[in-house]
Structures are given as C-alpha cells and as structure tokens.
C-alpha cells in the first residue's frame, strides 16, 4: 500500500468561482454529469490502412439514439482526400478547459494521420453532417522536425496541443506541436530535447502539471511488434512530469520492467487532484501516480496486475495488453480494455492507491467467453473505449494499429472492426454486455474498415479538462 493521499484530499464538487462559464464545455465535471445530454451520435476514426481496400480513411458518424430508425448504423462518413493516413486519435478544438472564453465553440475536430503526419480540420457545426474544412500537409509539420501526431487536446485560450511521436524522419526524439485558434502551426510547444519518446499526455492546469507517457519511435512500431525491440530498449517505460506553464520536464519516473510501454495516461477529472493512472501495456499493469505532499515530487506504484495466460497457439504466455483506460466523470471508476485477452473491466478507485475490482466482461480477443454478437464473429479484443457522461454506458472498438492488428488479429482487416456497448450500473459497480447493440465496419460500402477512437459531440471522459 502506498503512502499516497486518499480521496479525503479530493473534493467531488469543486469551487469554480474563479472564472465564469461563458464558453464551451461544462463548469465542472459534476455539471457534465448533470447537464450533459445522453450521447446520440459518435464520431469514430475509421481506416483502410492495411486492408485490401484502396480508399482513403474516413471519420464515421454513428447513430446512438435508441429511438432512431438508423440506430447502430454509420449515418455519415467524412472521407479524407488522401490514402494511407492511418487515422488513430483525434480531439476537439475547445473543451471545458476554455469554458471561461466567451464566443469560443466546441466546433472543430482535429484529425491527424498517424502515418502521414497530415492534420485534418473538420467543421462539425452540423453535428450530423460534418465537413472537411482544411488540411495541414506533412511538409508543414516536418519543418518543426516532428512527425506521427497522436494525442490531441484542446488547451486553455482556444489553442490545440498535439503529441508527436517522432522527428521528421520517423526517428527520435518526439515532442509537441501547437496550433492556434485559426488552425495554423504556432510551432513546437516545448524546447527541443526535453524528451526522447512520447505518446499520450494529460494536463492539470490548476496544479501546473502535465504528464506524458512513451511508446517508441515511429520507425520502431510502424512495421509491427518485434520482441527484439523490447530487448534492445526501443520501447518506453517512463512517465514525464512537466511544468505546464514553462513546457519543461521537471521530473521523470522510470517504471522499470513492470512498466513497459506505458500508453494511455489520465489524471482524475477534479482539478484539485494530483492522482492519476497509466496503463503499461506490455507489462500488463496499471500504475497509480500522485504528488507526494511532503516532498512535492511525484510517485508511481503498480496497483493492478493482469496475469499472462497460456494458449496452445502461442510460444509464450499471452499478456493481457491493457491498451486503453479512462476514468468516469465522477472519478469513482477506472475502466479499461485488455486487447489480447479479450476483456473490459472496471475498478472502484474511490481510494486511488487501492483500486478494487468491481466487474468485468470477457468478450472477443484470445480468451473471451463471448465470441460473437448477433451472429457477427468478433475478430479482435476490446481496444479503444469511451464512457457516457453519466457513467452508465461503455462503448468500445476493436482495432489497435493496422500493422499490429495484422500480427495478432489478421481477420480484423478482412472482416472489419465492430463497436460494442455495455450497460454500467455505477451504484452496484456492475457491467453487462448489451447484445442488441452492434455497429459493424464490415458493412462499409467500399469494403471492411478498421475502427479506432470514439468521441461524443459535446465532450467526453477522455477529452475534457478543467481549470
């Protein structure tokens, strides 16, 4: 057990009187729960990279309204102008961190191509029929010796920050690219050389801190996973804690062999908190991190461990590979997906230093008990997840990255991805598969497509940050 502060230092409803709510988003996480509407649309990154379909990637608009005649269907597609982008992660131009900015709208989706380094700006004023507005070409990005855009966060005052995983040649170091509110490149956010590897990030402006995680150089992970790269130290195992205002690294924590490939990283939503979690995918562990009250430094401790499992078709025990995590808007539950094992899970994190397993679903993947929904065979395990604002519905897609899909689940590219849903009871701490819900990317007009990250039109648990 760690000496981390328990939730007695985290207020569930925080004072937001230091600025008025005149702009996008919600004044507090609790306001998001109480004022946010049920999700009726989803935007989903959809791609043809690594399939037999010669077509550009697209952003899918999915109907999630149970009262609609087109429920569970892709009702619109924003097709991009080029092939081979590999759409992966994306985000909004504005969120709750800019809720004090009168006149600013959560209107534009920033949609990077992971392989191309091309950045698309989509106007979603018409939520049902978004349109491509502009494109930042790769050559403009390479001028700043950056490539492979990943996490997109709206930051205060209407600007946008994107984590970049490589240099212009696809090697290390990575860094961060900043866009202004006119969607023009402002430049690098940080001084060059602050970090080598990069991946995901989250920031807590009230605490003047940002945390970033590590994957690898694009040239390492683009071809697929090679165990020799792990042995050679080509994959990350560190967390970096930044001075948010200065854009400089203040502290780095090496998670060691139990923290290999730390991917998605989340702070709690309440801006008073310094607690957070990161999933170490290859080591199949979840780490809790927090700022020590006495030293002022951050600490990290493994708090969840998913055991590898034996399988006849594998020469080694199969790791769980927890590739995505998120925190419910009320900061009570940590949800995640184990892509290789085939599992979605929820832990009660009322005490962040001692997560308690609440419930899980065994679905898809290598060991999932449920291997088909509505007669549709599942080709892969749960991957990217998204939770409703009220914490009562969990959705997920099944593609990780095209070349990794091909290694571990080759039928994903042949059949296409699916989007599934579970009903969550936050009061009882239970999760149940909704077998009436299925969105099938195998039915796309050009042919089967992959599906990755999910976003709601009006904010969600993995995009909104509070000051």
Short mmCIF file of C-alpha atoms in Angstrom, two decimals:
data_model
loop_
_atom_site.label_atom_id
_atom_site.label_comp_id
_atom_site.label_asym_id
_atom_site.label_seq_id
_atom_site.Cartn_x
_atom_site.Cartn_y
_atom_site.Cartn_z
CA UNK A 1 0.00 0.00 0.00
CA UNK A 2 1.34 3.42 -0.91
CA UNK A 3 1.51 6.50 1.30
CA UNK A 4 -0.50 8.41 -1.29
CA UNK A 5 -3.20 10.76 -0.16
CA UNK A 6 -6.58 9.08 -0.22
CA UNK A 7 -9.71 10.78 -1.52
CA UNK A 8 -10.07 12.89 1.63
CA UNK A 9 -7.95 15.44 -0.27
CA UNK A 10 -10.10 15.23 -3.41
CA UNK A 11 -13.31 17.19 -3.37
CA UNK A 12 -16.02 15.71 -5.59
CA UNK A 13 -17.53 19.14 -6.28
CA UNK A 14 -15.01 21.92 -6.62
CA UNK A 15 -15.30 25.68 -6.48
CA UNK A 16 -15.24 27.19 -9.94
CA UNK A 17 -15.98 30.77 -8.92
CA UNK A 18 -12.57 32.00 -10.07
CA UNK A 19 -14.00 32.32 -13.59
CA UNK A 20 -17.44 32.41 -15.18
CA UNK A 21 -18.75 29.74 -17.52
CA UNK A 22 -19.28 31.58 -20.78
CA UNK A 23 -17.54 29.34 -23.29
CA UNK A 24 -17.52 25.67 -24.38
CA UNK A 25 -17.95 22.65 -22.19
CA UNK A 26 -19.08 22.48 -18.58
CA UNK A 27 -18.13 24.45 -15.48
CA UNK A 28 -17.28 21.30 -13.50
CA UNK A 29 -17.17 17.52 -14.00
CA UNK A 30 -20.34 17.27 -11.93
CA UNK A 31 -22.02 19.74 -14.29
CA UNK A 32 -21.03 17.49 -17.20
CA UNK A 33 -22.82 14.59 -15.49
CA UNK A 34 -25.93 16.59 -14.62
CA UNK A 35 -26.23 18.86 -17.68
CA UNK A 36 -24.82 16.70 -20.45
CA UNK A 37 -27.32 15.01 -22.73
CA UNK A 38 -27.26 11.31 -23.48
CA UNK A 39 -24.90 10.62 -26.40
CA UNK A 40 -26.93 10.27 -29.61
CA UNK A 41 -24.02 10.43 -32.05
CA UNK A 42 -20.46 9.19 -32.03
CA UNK A 43 -17.54 10.19 -34.23
CA UNK A 44 -15.22 7.24 -34.82
CA UNK A 45 -11.82 7.14 -36.52
CA UNK A 46 -12.13 4.67 -39.40
CA UNK A 47 -9.37 3.46 -41.68
CA UNK A 48 -8.45 1.28 -44.62
CA UNK A 49 -4.70 1.17 -44.00
CA UNK A 50 -3.52 -2.42 -44.05
CA UNK A 51 -6.64 -3.77 -45.76
CA UNK A 52 -7.33 -4.83 -49.34
CA UNK A 53 -9.49 -1.74 -49.87
CA UNK A 54 -7.81 1.04 -51.85
CA UNK A 55 -9.68 4.00 -50.36
CA UNK A 56 -8.98 6.96 -48.06
CA UNK A 57 -9.63 6.75 -44.34
CA UNK A 58 -12.76 8.42 -43.00
CA UNK A 59 -14.46 9.70 -39.86
CA UNK A 60 -17.66 7.74 -39.25
CA UNK A 61 -20.78 9.37 -37.76
CA UNK A 62 -22.61 6.67 -35.81
CA UNK A 63 -26.25 6.88 -34.70
CA UNK A 64 -26.52 6.05 -30.98
CA UNK A 65 -30.11 7.19 -30.47
CA UNK A 66 -32.17 4.12 -29.46
CA UNK A 67 -35.32 5.84 -30.74
CA UNK A 68 -33.87 6.41 -34.21
CA UNK A 69 -34.64 4.29 -37.26
CA UNK A 70 -30.90 4.22 -38.03
CA UNK A 71 -29.76 3.22 -34.53
CA UNK A 72 -26.42 1.36 -34.63
CA UNK A 73 -25.70 2.48 -38.18
CA UNK A 74 -22.98 4.62 -39.73
CA UNK A 75 -25.13 7.50 -40.98
CA UNK A 76 -22.42 9.71 -42.49
CA UNK A 77 -18.76 9.46 -43.46
CA UNK A 78 -16.28 12.30 -43.80
CA UNK A 79 -13.92 10.85 -46.38
CA UNK A 80 -10.45 12.34 -46.39
CA UNK A 81 -8.63 13.37 -49.58
CA UNK A 82 -5.59 11.08 -49.38
CA UNK A 83 -4.88 7.41 -48.88
CA UNK A 84 -2.65 5.91 -46.19
CA UNK A 85 -3.15 8.44 -43.37
CA UNK A 86 -3.88 5.84 -40.63
CA UNK A 87 -6.41 7.78 -38.59
CA UNK A 88 -5.82 6.95 -34.95
CA UNK A 89 -6.54 9.53 -32.22
CA UNK A 90 -8.31 12.88 -32.53
CA UNK A 91 -9.81 15.66 -30.45
CA UNK A 92 -11.71 18.93 -30.26
CA UNK A 93 -10.52 22.50 -30.81
CA UNK A 94 -12.09 23.53 -27.48
CA UNK A 95 -13.32 21.86 -24.32
CA UNK A 96 -14.12 22.61 -20.69
CA UNK A 97 -10.63 23.98 -20.02
CA UNK A 98 -11.73 27.01 -22.07
CA UNK A 99 -15.19 27.33 -20.55
CA UNK A 100 -14.32 30.89 -19.49
CA UNK A 101 -13.79 32.03 -23.10
CA UNK A 102 -16.90 33.74 -24.34
CA UNK A 103 -17.56 33.10 -28.02
CA UNK A 104 -15.34 30.02 -28.32
CA UNK A 105 -17.16 26.92 -29.62
CA UNK A 106 -16.53 23.20 -29.44
CA UNK A 107 -16.95 23.01 -33.19
CA UNK A 108 -13.89 21.62 -34.99
CA UNK A 109 -12.43 18.13 -34.85
CA UNK A 110 -8.65 17.90 -35.23
CA UNK A 111 -7.98 14.63 -37.06
CA UNK A 112 -4.32 13.62 -37.55
CA UNK A 113 -2.96 10.89 -39.76
CA UNK A 114 -0.57 8.83 -37.67
CA UNK A 115 1.46 7.54 -40.62
CA UNK A 116 1.16 10.53 -42.94
CA UNK A 117 1.60 13.32 -40.34
CA UNK A 118 -1.19 15.11 -42.17
CA UNK A 119 -3.58 17.04 -39.87
CA UNK A 120 -7.22 17.48 -40.94
CA UNK A 121 -9.63 20.04 -39.52
CA UNK A 122 -13.29 19.05 -39.71
CA UNK A 123 -16.10 21.54 -39.13
CA UNK A 124 -18.78 19.83 -37.04
CA UNK A 125 -21.15 22.78 -36.65
CA UNK A 126 -23.75 20.48 -38.19
CA UNK A 127 -23.23 17.56 -35.83
CA UNK A 128 -24.92 15.09 -38.17
CA UNK A 129 -23.06 16.20 -41.30
CA UNK A 130 -19.54 17.45 -40.51
CA UNK A 131 -17.39 18.68 -43.39
CA UNK A 132 -13.66 18.79 -44.03
CA UNK A 133 -12.53 22.41 -43.70
CA UNK A 134 -8.76 22.45 -44.12
CA UNK A 135 -5.68 20.26 -44.16
CA UNK A 136 -2.20 20.88 -42.73
CA UNK A 137 0.12 18.99 -45.06
CA UNK A 138 3.00 16.84 -43.73
CA UNK A 139 5.68 19.16 -45.12
CA UNK A 140 4.44 21.93 -42.83
CA UNK A 141 4.75 19.62 -39.83
CA UNK A 142 8.20 18.33 -40.82
CA UNK A 143 9.53 21.91 -40.78
CA UNK A 144 9.47 21.65 -36.98
CA UNK A 145 11.31 18.29 -37.05
CA UNK A 146 8.24 16.43 -35.82
CA UNK A 147 6.06 13.60 -37.17
CA UNK A 148 3.49 10.95 -36.22
CA UNK A 149 0.81 13.00 -34.43
CA UNK A 150 -1.04 11.21 -31.67
CA UNK A 151 -3.00 12.75 -28.77
CA UNK A 152 -4.97 15.93 -29.45
CA UNK A 153 -6.07 18.08 -26.52
CA UNK A 154 -7.77 21.44 -26.52
CA UNK A 155 -5.85 23.65 -24.12
CA UNK A 156 -6.94 26.88 -22.41
CA UNK A 157 -7.47 30.01 -24.52
CA UNK A 158 -8.56 28.11 -27.61
CA UNK A 159 -5.26 26.59 -28.71
CA UNK A 160 -4.55 22.95 -29.52
CA UNK A 161 -1.66 20.73 -28.44
CA UNK A 162 -0.70 17.51 -30.23
CA UNK A 163 1.79 14.93 -29.03
CA UNK A 164 4.21 13.96 -31.79
CA UNK A 165 5.96 10.61 -31.58
CA UNK A 166 8.91 11.14 -33.88
CA UNK A 167 11.16 13.59 -35.67
CA UNK A 168 10.78 14.44 -39.35
CA UNK A 169 12.47 11.15 -40.29
CA UNK A 170 10.35 8.97 -38.03
CA UNK A 171 13.15 8.55 -35.52
CA UNK A 172 13.53 10.02 -32.01
CA UNK A 173 13.05 12.44 -30.37
CA UNK A 174 9.36 13.28 -30.47
CA UNK A 175 7.77 16.36 -28.96
CA UNK A 176 4.66 18.53 -29.09
CA UNK A 177 3.12 20.65 -31.84
CA UNK A 178 0.93 23.65 -31.03
CA UNK A 179 -1.85 25.02 -33.26
CA UNK A 180 -3.52 28.39 -32.78
CA UNK A 181 -7.26 29.02 -32.91
CA UNK A 182 -7.05 29.60 -36.68
CA UNK A 183 -5.62 26.06 -37.06
CA UNK A 184 -2.19 27.31 -38.05
CA UNK A 185 1.01 25.81 -36.68
CA UNK A 186 2.42 28.01 -33.92
CA UNK A 187 5.50 25.83 -33.55
CA UNK A 188 6.91 23.42 -31.04
CA UNK A 189 5.33 23.78 -27.62
CA UNK A 190 8.42 22.65 -25.72
CA UNK A 191 12.13 23.33 -26.12
CA UNK A 192 13.63 20.57 -28.34
CA UNK A 193 15.32 17.76 -26.46
CA UNK A 194 13.13 17.69 -23.34
CA UNK A 195 12.17 14.06 -24.03
CA UNK A 196 13.14 11.23 -26.35
CA UNK A 197 10.00 9.08 -26.55
CA UNK A 198 6.45 10.36 -26.48
CA UNK A 199 2.91 9.04 -26.65
CA UNK A 200 -0.13 10.21 -24.65
CA UNK A 201 -0.47 13.16 -22.27
CA UNK A 202 -2.88 14.79 -19.83
CA UNK A 203 -2.64 18.11 -18.04
CA UNK A 204 -3.96 19.61 -14.79
CA UNK A 205 -3.61 23.38 -15.23
CA UNK A 206 -4.62 24.22 -11.67
CA UNK A 207 -1.70 22.08 -10.48
CA UNK A 208 0.61 23.47 -13.20
CA UNK A 209 1.45 19.94 -14.30
CA UNK A 210 1.31 17.79 -17.40
CA UNK A 211 2.18 14.10 -17.57
CA UNK A 212 3.29 12.31 -20.75
CA UNK A 213 3.95 8.64 -21.49
CA UNK A 214 6.07 6.69 -24.02
CA UNK A 215 5.60 4.28 -26.91
CA UNK A 216 8.54 4.20 -29.32
CA UNK A 217 9.95 5.81 -32.44
CA UNK A 218 7.52 5.56 -35.38
CA UNK A 219 10.05 3.52 -37.35
CA UNK A 220 10.02 1.01 -34.48
CA UNK A 221 6.26 0.45 -34.14
CA UNK A 222 5.11 1.14 -37.74
CA UNK A 223 6.19 -2.28 -39.12
CA UNK A 224 4.61 -4.13 -36.18
CA UNK A 225 5.73 -5.53 -32.86
CA UNK A 226 9.15 -7.18 -32.60
CA UNK A 227 10.23 -8.59 -29.23
CA UNK A 228 13.85 -7.82 -30.11
CA UNK A 229 12.98 -4.12 -29.97
CA UNK A 230 11.93 -4.58 -26.35
CA UNK A 231 15.18 -6.35 -25.53
CA UNK A 232 17.08 -3.53 -27.26
CA UNK A 233 15.35 -0.89 -25.15
CA UNK A 234 13.49 0.60 -28.11
CA UNK A 235 10.18 0.79 -26.26
CA UNK A 236 9.38 3.22 -23.48
CA UNK A 237 8.95 2.71 -19.75
CA UNK A 238 8.90 6.24 -18.33
CA UNK A 239 6.49 8.93 -17.23
CA UNK A 240 7.46 12.58 -17.61
CA UNK A 241 6.01 15.29 -15.37
CA UNK A 242 6.13 18.76 -16.90
CA UNK A 243 5.88 22.31 -15.70
CA UNK A 244 2.72 23.20 -17.60
CA UNK A 245 3.42 26.90 -17.87
CA UNK A 246 7.09 26.58 -18.86
CA UNK A 247 6.79 23.49 -21.08
CA UNK A 248 9.79 21.81 -19.44
CA UNK A 249 10.22 18.41 -17.80
CA UNK A 250 10.51 18.70 -14.02
CA UNK A 251 10.66 15.00 -13.16
CA UNK A 252 10.91 11.63 -14.91
CA UNK A 253 9.89 8.33 -13.32
CA UNK A 254 11.30 5.09 -14.76
CA UNK A 255 8.63 2.43 -14.23
CA UNK A 256 11.11 -0.39 -14.88
CA UNK A 257 10.33 -3.80 -16.34
CA UNK A 258 6.86 -3.78 -14.82
CA UNK A 259 6.05 -0.56 -16.65
CA UNK A 260 6.91 -1.44 -20.25
CA UNK A 261 5.09 0.58 -22.91
CA UNK A 262 3.09 2.97 -20.73
CA UNK A 263 0.35 4.15 -23.07
CA UNK A 264 -2.86 5.95 -22.06
CA UNK A 265 -2.42 8.27 -19.09
CA UNK A 266 -5.18 10.01 -17.12
CA UNK A 267 -5.43 12.43 -14.24
CA UNK A 268 -8.61 12.41 -12.20
CA UNK A 269 -11.09 14.95 -13.54
CA UNK A 270 -11.34 17.10 -10.45
CA UNK A 271 -8.73 19.84 -10.94
CA UNK A 272 -7.70 19.77 -7.28
CA UNK A 273 -6.35 16.24 -7.64
CA UNK A 274 -2.81 15.16 -8.48
CA UNK A 275 -3.80 11.47 -8.66
CA UNK A 276 -3.80 9.61 -11.94
CA UNK A 277 -3.28 6.27 -13.67
CA UNK A 278 -1.35 4.89 -16.62
CA UNK A 279 -1.64 1.52 -18.33
CA UNK A 280 1.65 -0.28 -19.01
CA UNK A 281 0.51 -2.32 -22.00
CA UNK A 282 3.31 -4.85 -22.49
CA UNK A 283 3.82 -5.47 -18.78
CA UNK A 284 0.02 -5.67 -18.37
CA UNK A 285 -0.02 -3.50 -15.29
CA UNK A 286 -1.78 -0.33 -14.17
CA UNK A 287 0.23 2.24 -12.22
CA UNK A 288 -1.18 4.85 -9.87
CA UNK A 289 0.76 8.12 -9.67
CA UNK A 290 0.37 11.05 -7.33
CA UNK A 291 2.24 14.04 -5.96
CA UNK A 292 3.73 13.42 -2.54
CA UNK A 293 2.54 16.08 -0.13
CA UNK A 294 5.84 16.30 1.76
CA UNK A 295 8.45 16.24 -0.98
CA UNK A 296 6.32 17.79 -3.71
CA UNK A 297 7.60 15.10 -6.10
CA UNK A 298 5.51 12.58 -7.99
CA UNK A 299 5.48 8.90 -7.07
CA UNK A 300 4.24 5.90 -9.04
CA UNK A 301 3.22 2.48 -7.81
CA UNK A 302 1.82 -0.61 -9.53
CA UNK A 303 -1.71 -1.16 -8.24
CA UNK A 304 -3.28 -3.60 -10.75
CA UNK A 305 -1.57 -6.62 -12.32
CA UNK A 306 -3.11 -8.72 -15.10
CA UNK A 307 -1.56 -12.17 -15.22
CA UNK A 308 -0.45 -13.66 -18.55
CA UNK A 309 -2.28 -16.78 -19.70
CA UNK A 310 -1.17 -19.91 -21.55
CA UNK A 311 -2.53 -20.61 -25.03
CA UNK A 312 -1.77 -23.53 -27.35
CA UNK A 313 -1.13 -21.27 -30.35
CA UNK A 314 1.40 -19.11 -28.53
CA UNK A 315 5.06 -19.91 -27.78
CA UNK A 316 4.89 -17.75 -24.66
CA UNK A 317 2.22 -16.80 -22.12
CA UNK A 318 -0.23 -14.30 -23.63
CA UNK A 319 -0.07 -10.88 -21.97
CA UNK A 320 -3.38 -9.11 -21.29
CA UNK A 321 -2.20 -5.96 -23.12
CA UNK A 322 -4.30 -3.23 -21.46
CA UNK A 323 -4.25 -0.71 -24.30
CA UNK A 324 -6.81 1.86 -23.14
CA UNK A 325 -8.05 3.24 -19.84
CA UNK A 326 -10.40 6.02 -18.79
CA UNK A 327 -11.82 7.47 -15.59
CA UNK A 328 -15.53 8.04 -15.07
CA UNK A 329 -16.53 11.69 -14.85
CA UNK A 330 -17.24 11.36 -11.12
CA UNK A 331 -13.72 9.94 -10.55
CA UNK A 332 -15.13 6.81 -8.96
CA UNK A 333 -14.31 4.14 -11.55
CA UNK A 334 -11.34 3.27 -13.72
CA UNK A 335 -12.35 1.40 -16.89
CA UNK A 336 -10.01 -0.39 -19.27
CA UNK A 337 -9.60 -2.90 -22.08
CA UNK A 338 -7.32 -5.93 -22.34
CA UNK A 339 -6.95 -6.26 -26.11
CA UNK A 340 -5.22 -9.64 -26.29
CA UNK A 341 -7.11 -11.41 -23.53
CA UNK A 342 -10.50 -10.06 -24.64
CA UNK A 343 -11.77 -8.21 -21.58
CA UNK A 344 -13.25 -4.90 -20.50
CA UNK A 345 -13.07 -4.15 -16.80
CA UNK A 346 -13.95 -1.60 -14.13
CA UNK A 347 -12.23 -0.88 -10.82
CA UNK A 348 -13.53 1.24 -7.96
CA UNK A 349 -10.88 3.94 -7.40
CA UNK A 350 -12.59 5.76 -4.53
CA UNK A 351 -9.23 5.17 -2.88
CA UNK A 352 -6.84 5.70 -5.83
CA UNK A 353 -3.99 3.92 -4.06
CA UNK A 354 -6.06 0.77 -3.59
CA UNK A 355 -8.27 0.07 -6.63
CA UNK A 356 -10.92 -2.57 -6.03
CA UNK A 357 -12.05 -4.76 -8.90
CA UNK A 358 -15.77 -4.19 -9.42
CA UNK A 359 -16.69 -6.17 -12.53
CA UNK A 360 -15.55 -7.25 -15.99
CA UNK A 361 -16.72 -8.70 -19.29
CA UNK A 362 -14.99 -11.50 -21.19
CA UNK A 363 -15.61 -10.67 -24.86
CA UNK A 364 -13.66 -11.17 -28.09
CA UNK A 365 -9.90 -11.48 -28.16
CA UNK A 366 -7.95 -14.64 -27.45
CA UNK A 367 -9.87 -15.85 -24.40
CA UNK A 368 -13.22 -14.05 -24.49
CA UNK A 369 -16.22 -16.11 -23.46
CA UNK A 370 -18.39 -14.16 -25.92
CA UNK A 371 -17.03 -14.57 -29.47
CA UNK A 372 -19.99 -13.39 -31.50
CA UNK A 373 -22.75 -10.79 -31.19
CA UNK A 374 -25.92 -11.04 -33.28
CA UNK A 375 -24.22 -13.75 -35.31
CA UNK A 376 -21.24 -11.50 -36.11
CA UNK A 377 -17.98 -13.22 -35.20
CA UNK A 378 -15.61 -10.97 -33.27
CA UNK A 379 -12.16 -10.75 -34.86
CA UNK A 380 -10.27 -8.95 -32.07
CA UNK A 381 -10.46 -7.89 -28.45
CA UNK A 382 -11.82 -4.66 -26.98
CA UNK A 383 -9.48 -1.76 -27.68
CA UNK A 384 -10.48 1.93 -27.60
CA UNK A 385 -13.18 2.66 -25.03
CA UNK A 386 -15.49 5.59 -24.35
CA UNK A 387 -17.92 6.16 -21.48
CA UNK A 388 -21.13 8.15 -21.37
CA UNK A 389 -21.01 11.32 -19.28
CA UNK A 390 -23.37 9.79 -16.71
CA UNK A 391 -21.18 6.69 -16.47
CA UNK A 392 -23.95 4.28 -17.47
CA UNK A 393 -22.86 3.14 -20.94
CA UNK A 394 -19.43 1.93 -22.04
CA UNK A 395 -18.61 1.59 -25.75
CA UNK A 396 -15.55 0.10 -27.45
CA UNK A 397 -13.98 -0.61 -30.83
CA UNK A 398 -11.51 -3.35 -31.74
CA UNK A 399 -8.60 -2.07 -33.88
CA UNK A 400 -5.29 -1.16 -32.22
CA UNK A 401 -2.96 -0.19 -35.08
CA UNK A 402 -3.06 -1.60 -38.59
CA UNK A 403 0.27 -3.46 -38.57
CA UNK A 404 -0.30 -4.75 -35.03
CA UNK A 405 -3.81 -5.89 -35.99
CA UNK A 406 -2.29 -7.87 -38.84
CA UNK A 407 0.10 -9.63 -36.48
CA UNK A 408 -2.28 -10.55 -33.71
CA UNK A 409 -5.74 -10.49 -35.33
CA UNK A 410 -5.31 -10.70 -39.14
CA UNK A 411 -9.05 -11.27 -39.62
CA UNK A 412 -9.72 -7.77 -38.28
CA UNK A 413 -8.59 -6.31 -41.60
CA UNK A 414 -10.56 -8.91 -43.57
CA UNK A 415 -13.85 -8.63 -41.67
CA UNK A 416 -13.62 -5.10 -40.34
CA UNK A 417 -13.98 -3.78 -36.80
CA UNK A 418 -17.04 -3.63 -34.63
CA UNK A 419 -18.30 -1.23 -31.99
CA UNK A 420 -19.94 -2.82 -28.96
CA UNK A 421 -21.62 -1.48 -25.84
CA UNK A 422 -22.13 -2.49 -22.24
CA UNK A 423 -24.60 -1.14 -19.71
CA UNK A 424 -22.97 0.01 -16.48
CA UNK A 425 -24.63 0.33 -13.08
CA UNK A 426 -22.37 2.76 -11.16
CA UNK A 427 -24.34 2.24 -7.95
CA UNK A 428 -23.84 -1.52 -7.93
CA UNK A 429 -20.50 -1.48 -9.75
CA UNK A 430 -21.60 -3.88 -12.48
CA UNK A 431 -21.21 -4.08 -16.26
CA UNK A 432 -23.35 -6.11 -18.67
CA UNK A 433 -23.00 -6.63 -22.41
CA UNK A 434 -25.82 -5.15 -24.49
CA UNK A 435 -26.32 -7.87 -27.10
CA UNK A 436 -28.79 -5.69 -29.01
CA UNK A 437 -26.03 -3.19 -29.86
CA UNK A 438 -23.63 -3.75 -32.76
CA UNK A 439 -22.06 -1.37 -35.26
CA UNK A 440 -20.29 -3.32 -38.00
CA UNK A 441 -17.48 -1.73 -40.06
CA UNK A 442 -17.51 -4.90 -42.14
CA UNK A 443 -20.55 -3.50 -43.95
CA UNK A 444 -18.93 -0.29 -45.22
CA UNK A 445 -19.67 0.39 -48.93
CA UNK A 446 -16.03 0.20 -50.12
CA UNK A 447 -15.34 -2.86 -48.00
CA UNK A 448 -14.43 -3.75 -44.40
CA UNK A 449 -12.69 -1.00 -42.41
CA UNK A 450 -10.95 -0.71 -39.08
CA UNK A 451 -12.36 1.46 -36.25
CA UNK A 452 -10.37 3.14 -33.50
CA UNK A 453 -11.00 6.15 -31.21
CA UNK A 454 -14.52 7.34 -30.26
CA UNK A 455 -15.66 10.90 -29.45
CA UNK A 456 -19.01 12.42 -28.39
CA UNK A 457 -20.16 15.71 -29.96
CA UNK A 458 -20.36 17.54 -26.64
CA UNK A 459 -17.41 16.28 -24.62
CA UNK A 460 -16.41 13.01 -23.03
CA UNK A 461 -14.28 11.40 -20.34
CA UNK A 462 -11.09 11.43 -22.39
CA UNK A 463 -11.19 14.93 -23.88
CA UNK A 464 -12.41 17.39 -21.27
CA UNK A 465 -10.05 19.02 -18.73
CA UNK A 466 -10.91 21.55 -16.02
CA UNK A 467 -9.00 24.53 -14.68
#
